[in-house]
Amino acid sequence: MSRDARLYPLRQPHINPHDDAVWNWAQNAQIGSRHQVRRPASEADLQQLLRQTQDQVRVIGSKLSPGRMLHVSENDLLLDLSALSGVLTSDENSVTFGGSTPLHRVYSILTSMGRMLGSSPGVIAVQTLAGAMTTGTHGQGLQQSSLADEALRIRMVLADGSLREFVRGENDFAAAQVTLGALGIVTAVTLHTEPFRIFTCHKYAVSADTLEQDLLHWNESYPLSKAWWFVDDNVMHVWNAHQASESDRQRYEQQGRQVLLHAETGDDSLNDTIDQTLAHMHRDTQIQGKGGKQFRTVTRFRDFTDVTGDIYQLFCRGIAVPQINVEIGVPLANTPAIIRKIKSWYAQNRPHMHYPIILRCTGASSAWLSPAYEQPTCFFGFVVYYADDGSLSQDGLHFLTEVEKLLAEEGGRPHWGKYYDDTSYTWREIYPRWDDFRALRSQLDPQRRFSNDYVTTLFD
């Protein structure tokens, strides 16, 4: 198998629905067969299943992760834990959810309670709570970090079927926050909550000439900040949000908590850049027309305006489209120098891109395996969409490969739930508690029941 085929598998756009194969969501990897799937109806059923079997097991979740994370061998098991969902308990400061609760349900339930999380949401809300936590999913803003950093308690079923609850403040808690599914099966998570607030998001189109300074300024000045770098045009599209004024809050409430637009006519200063980006995407994907989800991820930037809404309405806006998504977190302090290197590299090589670079920064995480562990971090995100026939732009993949090398050399840590080249990293060097995590894994799962080829390669 070629290197690109291993890292960036082609997609199978036409799969027989009656086939026995189980595929990941992007349909670029078979992860097992239907007869291997087990659907325990309760936590007790899951415990009993683990006691009665000796097979290796992996949890399906929403199947958004790369296939290598989910794949099991012929005689092993895939677990569908969708029954372990919903609110279990709550008090005035926290809510406990079943681990398989989709994030969109978490957010809607909290909103109905007049609560919210302290972390900004990731963009894709069909992820399960446990899956998002165990892969280090994060939002944007230096005053928060990953979703896992909002956890107060994490309950797992261990390899022998026993229960273990990890409690914030205990020695092993930081290992349980981001686990890649290698310690146990998360069945319940208690999340710290805060009073519900709304935000006003200011949107800008500005030159990238001073991005090195501007990115830090935006993130220091606003609690929530996200930016898209259209490198070909040297243009930034920026979303900076702060808590809404009383007048904006009242207008938002008066229109039934629907997103409040601050101008009838949007700003069209980014429209030419959007048109050029769409042209690149049409050529690369061979998809005609403008109605595809791929194109809506860009056309939403056209005629933009400031908006007021809750944190989920404003930032949980991702459109789930099969793609190769690479995201690397680098130390925030090194980010200006890294941006200069990317600019220099781009000027020399003029790589082909069909989507802007996504820039999100977070505060330090307490989780041992979080890419933001113990340091404020800037995440650089890169996307290549699949063509109609399941192929990928070779120019786009070359760009991903080269820019990942550059970021890895600068101490970058990849987002676990996305695509990355494992040969670019020495995990022990970039994760100070790597061996501590491995030791705890050996203690909790000595038979390696929560392993597959991917997990074994990482830790063994």
XYZ file of C-alpha atoms in Angstrom:
460
model
C 0.000 0.000 0.000
C 1.356 3.441 -0.910
C 1.951 6.024 1.782
C -0.884 8.278 0.560
C -3.308 5.356 0.356
C -2.482 4.443 3.962
C -2.810 7.984 5.298
C -5.574 9.272 3.025
C -7.708 6.331 1.816
C -9.993 6.748 -1.169
C -13.710 6.838 -0.521
C -16.233 4.244 -1.707
C -19.173 6.438 -2.777
C -21.471 3.549 -3.685
C -21.818 0.901 -0.992
C -24.365 -1.876 -1.150
C -26.700 -1.295 1.829
C -27.276 -5.049 2.072
C -23.572 -5.824 2.333
C -22.353 -7.292 5.622
C -19.532 -4.746 5.873
C -19.568 -1.917 8.411
C -17.879 1.275 7.190
C -16.829 4.417 8.981
C -18.954 7.495 8.304
C -16.729 8.827 5.502
C -16.944 5.418 3.747
C -13.196 5.321 3.238
C -12.520 2.334 5.529
C -14.279 -0.889 6.429
C -14.135 -1.241 10.203
C -15.729 -4.657 10.571
C -18.848 -6.665 9.715
C -22.458 -6.430 10.868
C -22.306 -9.755 12.671
C -19.539 -8.336 14.889
C -21.730 -5.500 16.218
C -23.152 -5.808 19.733
C -25.748 -3.383 21.144
C -25.942 -3.663 24.932
C -29.152 -2.140 26.289
C -27.630 -0.878 29.526
C -24.402 -0.422 31.417
C -25.087 -3.703 33.226
C -25.499 -5.482 29.880
C -22.173 -4.043 28.748
C -20.487 -5.301 31.919
C -21.936 -8.754 31.364
C -20.806 -8.797 27.726
C -17.222 -8.031 28.720
C -17.274 -10.685 31.439
C -18.554 -13.343 29.037
C -16.160 -12.657 26.158
C -12.414 -12.384 25.689
C -12.419 -10.580 22.334
C -10.917 -7.208 21.626
C -13.573 -4.488 21.378
C -13.870 -1.020 19.896
C -16.756 1.405 20.284
C -18.414 2.611 17.061
C -19.669 5.970 18.363
C -20.736 8.191 15.466
C -18.078 6.537 13.225
C -16.633 9.949 12.303
C -13.063 8.965 13.177
C -10.578 7.609 10.621
C -11.116 3.904 10.037
C -7.827 2.889 11.612
C -9.101 4.050 15.021
C -12.262 1.930 14.802
C -11.228 -1.162 12.859
C -11.387 -4.589 14.495
C -10.098 -7.957 13.328
C -12.376 -10.724 12.125
C -13.064 -12.347 15.499
C -13.404 -9.161 17.557
C -16.371 -6.961 18.489
C -17.763 -3.551 17.566
C -19.933 -1.930 20.220
C -22.950 0.247 19.458
C -23.641 2.020 22.754
C -26.420 4.312 21.531
C -28.657 3.040 24.359
C -26.335 4.675 26.919
C -27.589 8.166 26.184
C -29.427 11.052 27.807
C -29.438 12.820 31.182
C -28.705 10.594 34.180
C -28.563 13.140 37.026
C -28.143 16.883 37.505
C -27.608 19.501 40.177
C -27.233 23.273 40.118
C -23.614 23.126 38.880
C -23.377 19.941 36.807
C -25.214 17.488 34.577
C -24.347 13.803 34.103
C -24.935 12.401 30.613
C -24.695 8.926 29.184
C -21.417 8.639 27.291
C -23.109 8.051 23.929
C -25.283 11.163 24.072
C -24.799 13.093 20.799
C -23.359 16.557 21.369
C -26.348 18.258 19.770
C -28.533 16.681 22.491
C -26.089 17.734 25.205
C -26.237 21.312 23.959
C -30.011 21.450 23.508
C -30.657 19.894 26.941
C -28.297 22.329 28.661
C -29.892 25.273 26.851
C -33.350 24.158 27.973
C -31.993 24.107 31.545
C -30.593 27.624 31.205
C -27.071 26.170 31.396
C -24.048 25.884 29.113
C -20.543 24.434 29.150
C -17.489 26.522 29.833
C -15.823 25.106 26.714
C -16.636 26.407 23.266
C -18.119 23.624 21.104
C -16.424 21.773 18.318
C -18.081 22.400 14.982
C -19.636 18.946 14.427
C -22.497 18.156 16.817
C -23.295 14.599 15.684
C -20.290 13.320 17.642
C -21.001 11.408 20.819
C -19.930 12.992 24.091
C -17.535 10.158 24.936
C -16.071 10.047 21.424
C -15.489 13.792 21.337
C -13.794 13.738 24.726
C -11.568 10.727 24.100
C -10.151 12.267 20.897
C -9.510 15.726 22.391
C -12.233 17.691 20.584
C -11.950 21.418 21.305
C -13.458 24.763 20.403
C -11.939 28.211 20.175
C -10.839 30.754 22.774
C -7.946 31.030 25.210
C -10.324 31.114 28.195
C -11.306 27.474 27.571
C -9.726 24.268 26.327
C -11.019 20.857 25.253
C -14.439 19.401 25.970
C -12.721 16.883 28.263
C -11.603 19.739 30.513
C -15.248 20.331 31.485
C -15.551 16.832 32.987
C -15.855 16.438 36.741
C -16.363 12.655 36.769
C -15.863 9.994 34.109
C -17.320 6.505 34.574
C -15.866 3.603 32.631
C -16.499 -0.096 32.276
C -13.084 -1.757 32.409
C -11.824 -4.797 30.516
C -12.938 -7.270 33.213
C -16.449 -5.797 33.328
C -15.899 -3.863 36.546
C -16.798 -0.181 36.979
C -14.327 2.591 37.713
C -15.175 6.237 38.299
C -12.430 8.780 37.732
C -12.908 11.955 39.774
C -11.304 15.322 39.092
C -8.442 15.864 41.514
C -7.451 12.201 41.645
C -4.050 11.214 40.243
C -5.388 9.251 37.264
C -8.160 11.642 36.254
C -6.025 13.460 33.678
C -5.391 10.130 31.934
C -9.129 9.397 31.704
C -9.983 12.702 29.998
C -8.470 11.823 26.602
C -7.919 8.080 26.172
C -8.395 7.124 22.496
C -10.602 4.391 23.927
C -7.559 2.564 25.293
C -8.348 2.484 29.029
C -12.008 1.524 29.190
C -15.463 2.253 27.806
C -16.922 5.598 28.910
C -20.538 5.115 29.980
C -21.236 8.359 31.862
C -19.693 11.827 32.145
C -20.489 14.534 34.695
C -19.926 17.953 33.127
C -19.437 21.258 34.947
C -22.009 23.792 33.756
C -22.356 27.566 33.855
C -25.329 29.954 33.591
C -26.614 30.371 30.021
C -25.204 33.406 28.199
C -25.490 34.804 24.705
C -22.772 36.340 22.562
C -22.359 38.828 19.768
C -19.964 37.702 17.060
C -18.214 40.359 14.978
C -17.101 39.199 11.544
C -14.271 40.772 9.569
C -12.420 40.398 6.275
C -8.885 41.731 6.667
C -5.445 41.349 5.116
C -3.214 38.547 6.359
C -0.148 40.801 6.176
C -0.035 41.195 9.961
C -1.562 37.832 10.902
C 1.399 37.024 13.161
C 0.412 39.842 15.540
C -3.315 39.954 14.808
C -4.024 36.336 15.732
C -2.621 36.778 19.235
C -4.407 40.117 19.634
C -7.786 38.675 18.631
C -7.451 35.789 21.040
C -6.286 37.966 23.914
C -9.067 40.523 23.344
C -12.066 38.221 22.869
C -13.205 35.162 24.840
C -14.035 33.369 21.558
C -12.135 33.766 18.299
C -11.864 31.778 15.074
C -10.235 32.647 11.750
C -9.971 31.303 8.210
C -6.808 32.084 6.253
C -7.374 32.272 2.486
C -3.676 32.018 1.675
C -4.041 32.379 -2.108
C -5.640 35.808 -1.681
C -3.743 36.786 1.491
C -7.088 37.436 3.207
C -8.443 36.542 6.651
C -12.055 35.962 7.603
C -12.370 36.428 11.374
C -15.087 35.736 13.940
C -14.533 37.473 17.299
C -17.227 37.086 19.938
C -17.947 38.614 23.345
C -20.906 38.513 25.704
C -23.851 40.350 24.142
C -25.001 43.761 25.320
C -28.284 44.053 27.189
C -30.001 45.589 24.143
C -28.805 42.788 21.863
C -29.894 40.209 24.419
C -33.379 41.707 24.577
C -33.737 41.751 20.787
C -32.569 38.126 20.664
C -35.165 37.091 23.252
C -37.913 39.080 21.512
C -37.439 37.137 18.279
C -37.712 33.771 19.981
C -33.994 33.081 20.538
C -33.321 32.870 16.830
C -29.920 34.135 15.611
C -30.054 37.922 15.410
C -28.542 39.488 12.267
C -27.079 42.950 12.771
C -27.452 44.175 9.190
C -30.041 43.627 6.490
C -27.323 43.807 3.825
C -24.194 41.786 4.473
C -20.540 42.725 3.880
C -19.533 41.577 0.383
C -15.779 42.265 0.740
C -14.974 38.544 0.818
C -17.192 37.533 -2.110
C -14.479 37.538 -4.813
C -12.293 35.316 -2.635
C -15.267 33.006 -2.069
C -15.880 32.747 -5.813
C -12.225 31.834 -6.441
C -12.279 29.238 -3.655
C -15.471 27.697 -5.051
C -13.880 27.486 -8.499
C -10.934 25.538 -7.012
C -13.306 23.212 -5.168
C -15.445 22.544 -8.249
C -12.362 21.676 -10.270
C -10.887 19.412 -7.588
C -14.071 17.568 -6.658
C -15.627 17.304 -10.128
C -18.946 18.197 -8.481
C -21.154 20.444 -10.590
C -23.655 23.000 -9.345
C -23.546 24.886 -6.051
C -25.835 22.839 -3.853
C -23.332 20.338 -2.429
C -22.482 20.427 1.273
C -18.827 21.013 0.376
C -19.713 24.342 -1.182
C -22.018 25.444 1.624
C -19.017 25.331 3.974
C -17.625 28.250 1.931
C -20.702 30.060 0.606
C -21.833 30.801 4.181
C -18.992 33.365 4.282
C -20.609 35.352 1.466
C -22.310 38.623 2.459
C -21.483 38.080 6.114
C -22.799 40.200 8.983
C -22.379 40.406 12.749
C -24.719 38.074 14.644
C -26.007 37.486 18.176
C -26.937 34.072 19.551
C -25.957 31.408 22.015
C -22.531 29.793 21.806
C -23.881 26.719 20.005
C -25.828 28.708 17.414
C -22.730 30.751 16.605
C -19.903 28.217 16.681
C -21.374 24.737 16.339
C -21.906 25.349 12.627
C -20.000 22.498 11.032
C -21.393 20.743 7.986
C -20.500 17.056 8.021
C -18.958 16.313 4.613
C -16.609 13.395 3.801
C -13.144 14.880 3.782
C -9.523 14.479 4.785
C -9.136 16.793 7.757
C -5.712 17.380 9.302
C -5.403 19.533 12.413
C -2.148 20.151 14.275
C -1.821 22.044 17.548
C 1.366 24.035 18.155
C 2.478 26.041 21.206
C 0.773 29.438 21.082
C 4.033 31.212 21.924
C 5.619 29.778 18.759
C 2.680 30.631 16.493
C 3.916 33.982 15.065
C 7.200 32.367 13.958
C 5.279 29.400 12.494
C 2.969 31.690 10.518
C 6.018 33.421 9.070
C 7.449 30.045 8.043
C 4.186 29.012 6.382
C 4.077 32.318 4.492
C 7.666 31.866 3.333
C 7.091 28.234 2.355
C 3.914 29.149 0.491
C 5.636 31.975 -1.411
C 8.376 29.578 -2.565
C 6.180 26.597 -3.452
C 2.759 28.048 -4.339
C 0.957 24.847 -3.302
C -2.550 24.180 -4.539
C -5.287 24.589 -1.919
C -9.044 24.394 -2.274
C -10.006 25.408 1.277
C -8.652 28.041 3.700
C -6.470 27.204 6.687
C -8.598 27.183 9.852
C -7.052 28.794 12.941
C -8.408 28.151 16.440
C -6.600 28.741 19.734
C -7.325 27.243 23.144
C -6.044 27.501 26.658
C -3.951 24.791 28.266
C -5.558 21.410 28.937
C -5.080 19.216 32.005
C -5.523 15.983 29.989
C -2.281 14.034 29.567
C -2.984 13.203 25.927
C -4.613 16.464 24.875
C -2.712 18.262 22.092
C -3.036 21.344 24.329
C -1.620 19.616 27.427
C -0.093 22.205 29.795
C 0.245 24.914 27.137
C -1.973 27.424 25.324
C -2.188 26.091 21.791
C -2.980 27.251 18.264
C -4.604 24.617 16.057
C -3.965 24.798 12.314
C -6.674 22.951 10.365
C -6.528 21.791 6.737
C -9.237 20.196 4.589
C -9.319 18.324 1.274
C -12.781 17.238 0.125
C -13.468 14.028 -1.745
C -14.474 14.168 -5.401
C -17.717 12.592 -6.594
C -15.874 9.417 -7.571
C -14.209 9.075 -4.158
C -10.793 10.346 -5.258
C -8.734 13.159 -3.726
C -6.804 16.052 -5.233
C -3.167 14.957 -5.378
C -2.044 18.574 -5.165
C -4.172 19.014 -2.080
C -2.714 15.904 -0.442
C 0.823 17.064 -1.240
C 0.047 20.325 0.542
C -1.255 18.447 3.604
C 1.856 16.291 3.717
C 4.301 19.170 3.488
C 2.585 21.507 5.925
C 2.201 18.714 8.498
C 5.960 18.117 8.344
C 6.550 21.809 8.985
C 4.214 21.884 11.984
C 5.540 18.609 13.421
C 9.054 20.056 13.367
C 7.745 22.956 15.477
C 6.522 20.692 18.276
C 3.079 20.132 16.795
C 0.669 17.572 18.242
C -2.064 16.191 15.938
C -5.762 16.050 16.749
C -6.339 12.362 17.516
C -9.713 12.115 15.792
C -8.443 13.411 12.452
C -5.808 12.318 9.934
C -2.088 12.542 10.568
C 1.179 10.899 9.594
C 2.353 8.983 12.659
C 5.915 8.795 11.310
C 6.280 12.561 11.849
C 6.018 12.332 15.645
C 7.920 10.873 18.576
C 5.117 10.652 21.111
C 7.293 10.358 24.211
C 9.040 13.618 23.310
C 5.914 15.689 22.784
C 3.728 14.196 25.550
C 5.484 14.398 28.962
C 3.065 11.905 30.587
C 3.123 9.385 27.722
C 4.773 6.618 29.724
C 2.498 7.289 32.701
C -0.496 6.751 30.434
C 1.023 3.538 29.073
C 1.597 2.269 32.606
C -2.009 2.955 33.601
C -3.213 1.233 30.441
C -1.199 -1.870 31.340
C -2.734 -1.815 34.816
C -6.350 -1.400 33.671
C -6.234 -3.484 30.483
C -3.405 -6.024 30.797
C -4.955 -8.259 28.118
C -5.205 -5.350 25.636
C -8.936 -5.841 25.076
C -9.395 -2.205 24.080
C -6.694 -2.368 21.414
C -6.554 -2.768 17.666
C -3.683 -2.331 15.231
C -3.848 1.453 15.610
C -3.754 1.459 19.425
C -1.096 -1.241 19.553
C 1.166 0.728 17.204
C 0.816 3.813 19.394
C 1.380 2.348 22.838
C 3.047 -1.052 22.441
